[in-house]
Amino acid sequence: MDTEVLTRAERAVPASDDPLWWRSAVIYQVYVRSFADGNGDGTGDLAGVRARLGYLKDLGVDAIWFNPWYPSPMADGGYDVQDYRDIDPRFGTLEEAELLIQDALALGIRTIIDVVPNHISDQHPWFQAALAAGPGSPERERFWFHPGKGENGDEIPTHWVSSFQGETWTRTTNPDGTPGEWYLHMFTPEQPDLNWNHPDVRREHEDILRFWFDRGVAGVRIDSAALLIKDPDLPEVGEKQGPGQHPTEDRDELHDVYRAWRAIADSYPGTRVLVGEIWVPDIVRFTNYLRPDEMHTAFNFDFLARPWGAASFRESIEQTLAAHAPVGAPSTWVLSNHDVTRPVTRYGREDTAFAFLKKRFGVPTDPELGLHRARAAALLVAALPGSLYIYQGDELGLPEVEDLPRELIQDPMHYRSGGIDPGRDGCRVPLPWSGDAAPFGFSPGRARTWLPQPEAWRTLTVQAQAADPGSTLNLYRRLLHLRRQLPELGDGPLEWWDALPSGAASAPDVLAFRRGERFACLVNTGDASVPLPPDASVLLSSTPLDESGRLPGNAAAWLRMDAAASRSTDSTPRITTTEPPASRG
Ligand code: NOJ
């Protein structure tokens, strides 16, 4: 680091720096393209984010995670990076990004950026050079170029299946027009996979980390973090058995990569964090990435994918906490992101679990039920130990947009499924900020947004919800402010509250736990109302209590227990709710 950037890196540490900030942080995910548009072209940008930082401050977040903001042909919404050290001109400039990082920090908000190490854009100079240099060249060694099988090399090298469905190899054409080698892409053909056994690849990414840490980012979210290393023997899936033997996923060699990254993060002032996007079903192998010299945290997708219900939530929470404890890492809690169906829509369906391969057009949903549950789930996850991720628009209770005109859908998941999977654009529609008609304040003027917003969003704008004490936005504001005030929340122990005083909620549909002596969270995942424990005051509820002071179905409450009675097993169902419910349905 030279002296000039060192100064900048030091400035990246907030005045009151807590080295453990990441263990309890509330992190808001900004999908730049759809957050706010500053220049009126219908696409979100950094100017739009800078103008709305006050909104995020008021909401009460500790950090922002930005989806990739680099120059990109957008074959996969920016996860096809052409230059890791610049900003896409549609979003702004590098200078603006630096100012944004500093502006946010001045409000006490840290910045986490997205790094994409598994693959790059086919327009990246490295891949273009590899294509031009031809078979056997050093330029091709940075990727997975391979001759095809069969006499003429026209058989695919392996039958590995893409996370976006379909094949993972594309054949190149030689300069003389003859068919050439094949190259590997675990996602689209526009996203060639890098060869992580090559020292250039490792060096380049370590340097990219330094580039952004020097500019004050507080952490990186690591895209497809468990996919980087491939088995060079190119076996088919299942040919080699046993943990760590999958040819493309969760290979043991990955841990060295992240140990090297951790050493870089730790060499900076303040705590710079590594957050993994890790889809690994075995929870112990998952938490292996969170050992003290590897990543700080990783997204907890197990919880996200669970169906609505006390038993399934409890099982996930217990397994998560038990697996994280031995490595000393906090869990994360994530209800959604830019890849998955919005909770309001998902929780209103017959089948409330999430799975990519299940996504279809036209699955019926009950949006009202979904909203009640999504609000309850917000209280639940905000009360659990660890850090919390909020995907933009969830604080407005936005539903998935399921009727986008097909010709406007851009997501490759839609196309690669042959049009069966609606894709992920339905959760990426530009946010509604104000006014009665599209673009709802997203863009200045009357710009046409890159994806159309539903007319019905006029009641869901920030402006409309700010004026309504019972809105989902005000629920989120209250819960995040309370979470900040209550020292029991965030990182720390959780105690299941199974011995609820009789007469209080102890049905199988109820999830109840305590944080500290006096805080309790009660989630009623059933349809019938349940009584609250005696001596409880309601700090916040996701739906108002009914006329008898009971917690309705599909609702959650944060409770303050009377000090004297906090350990009581008093069987009298006295309801001593002293505060009015803080929110309305
Ligand atoms: C995970 C990202 O969240 C997703 O949006 C992207 O398509 C894939 N990784 C590939 O980069």
Coordinates of C-alpha atoms in Angstrom, one line a residue, residues 21 26-36 44-54 56 61-70 74 77-79 81 84 86-88 91-94 96-105 107 109-116 212 215-223 273 275 277 299 337-338 389-392 431 433:
W21 CA -19.5 -5.2 14.5
V26 CA -27.9 -5.5 10.2
I27 CA -26.8 -5.6 6.6
Y28 CA -29.1 -4.2 3.9
Q29 CA -28.6 -5.6 0.4
V30 CA -28.7 -3.0 -2.4
Y31 CA -29.3 -4.4 -5.9
V32 CA -27.9 -1.2 -7.5
R33 CA -29.8 -1.6 -10.8
S34 CA -33.1 -1.4 -8.9
F35 CA -32.6 0.7 -5.8
A36 CA -32.8 4.3 -7.1
G44 CA -30.6 2.5 -10.6
D45 CA -27.1 4.0 -10.0
L46 CA -24.7 5.2 -7.4
A47 CA -26.1 8.7 -7.5
G48 CA -29.4 7.2 -6.6
V49 CA -27.9 5.3 -3.7
R50 CA -26.1 8.4 -2.4
A51 CA -29.3 10.4 -2.5
R52 CA -31.0 7.7 -0.4
L53 CA -28.4 7.1 2.3
G54 CA -30.6 9.0 4.7
L56 CA -31.0 3.6 5.1
V61 CA -28.9 -0.5 9.1
D62 CA -25.2 -1.0 10.0
A63 CA -23.9 -1.9 6.6
I64 CA -24.8 -2.1 2.9
W65 CA -23.9 -5.1 0.7
F66 CA -23.9 -4.0 -3.0
N67 CA -24.4 -6.6 -5.7
P68 CA -21.7 -6.4 -8.4
W69 CA -21.3 -2.8 -9.6
Y70 CA -18.4 -3.4 -12.1
M74 CA -25.0 -7.9 -17.9
G77 CA -27.1 -9.1 -13.9
G78 CA -23.5 -8.1 -13.4
Y79 CA -22.1 -11.5 -12.2
V81 CA -17.5 -9.0 -14.6
Y84 CA -13.0 -5.8 -11.2
D86 CA -14.0 0.0 -12.0
I87 CA -17.7 0.8 -12.0
D88 CA -20.2 0.1 -14.8
F91 CA -24.0 2.9 -12.4
G92 CA -21.5 5.7 -12.2
T93 CA -17.7 6.1 -11.8
L94 CA -15.0 4.8 -9.5
E96 CA -18.5 8.2 -7.1
A97 CA -18.1 4.8 -5.5
E98 CA -15.3 6.1 -3.3
L99 CA -17.5 9.1 -2.3
L100 CA -20.4 6.7 -1.6
I101 CA -18.3 4.6 0.6
Q102 CA -17.2 7.7 2.5
D103 CA -20.6 9.3 2.7
A104 CA -22.1 6.0 4.1
L105 CA -19.3 5.8 6.6
L107 CA -23.5 8.1 8.7
I109 CA -22.9 2.7 7.6
R110 CA -20.2 0.3 6.3
T111 CA -19.9 -1.0 2.7
I112 CA -19.6 -4.6 1.7
I113 CA -19.0 -5.3 -2.0
D114 CA -19.6 -8.4 -4.1
V115 CA -16.6 -10.2 -5.5
V116 CA -17.0 -12.8 -8.2
W212 CA -11.2 -2.4 -2.6
R215 CA -10.8 2.2 -0.9
G216 CA -12.5 1.7 2.5
V217 CA -14.8 -1.3 1.9
A218 CA -15.5 -3.1 5.2
G219 CA -16.0 -6.5 3.7
V220 CA -16.6 -8.7 0.7
R221 CA -19.5 -11.0 -0.1
I222 CA -17.9 -13.9 -2.0
D223 CA -20.0 -15.1 -4.9
V273 CA -15.0 -9.2 6.8
V275 CA -19.0 -13.3 3.8
E277 CA -22.2 -17.3 -0.5
F299 CA -25.3 -17.0 4.3
N337 CA -32.0 -11.9 -1.7
H338 CA -31.9 -11.1 -5.4
Y389 CA -29.5 -9.5 6.1
I390 CA -32.4 -7.5 4.6
Y391 CA -32.9 -7.6 0.9
Q392 CA -34.1 -4.2 -0.5
L431 CA -38.3 0.0 -5.8
W433 CA -40.4 5.5 -3.5

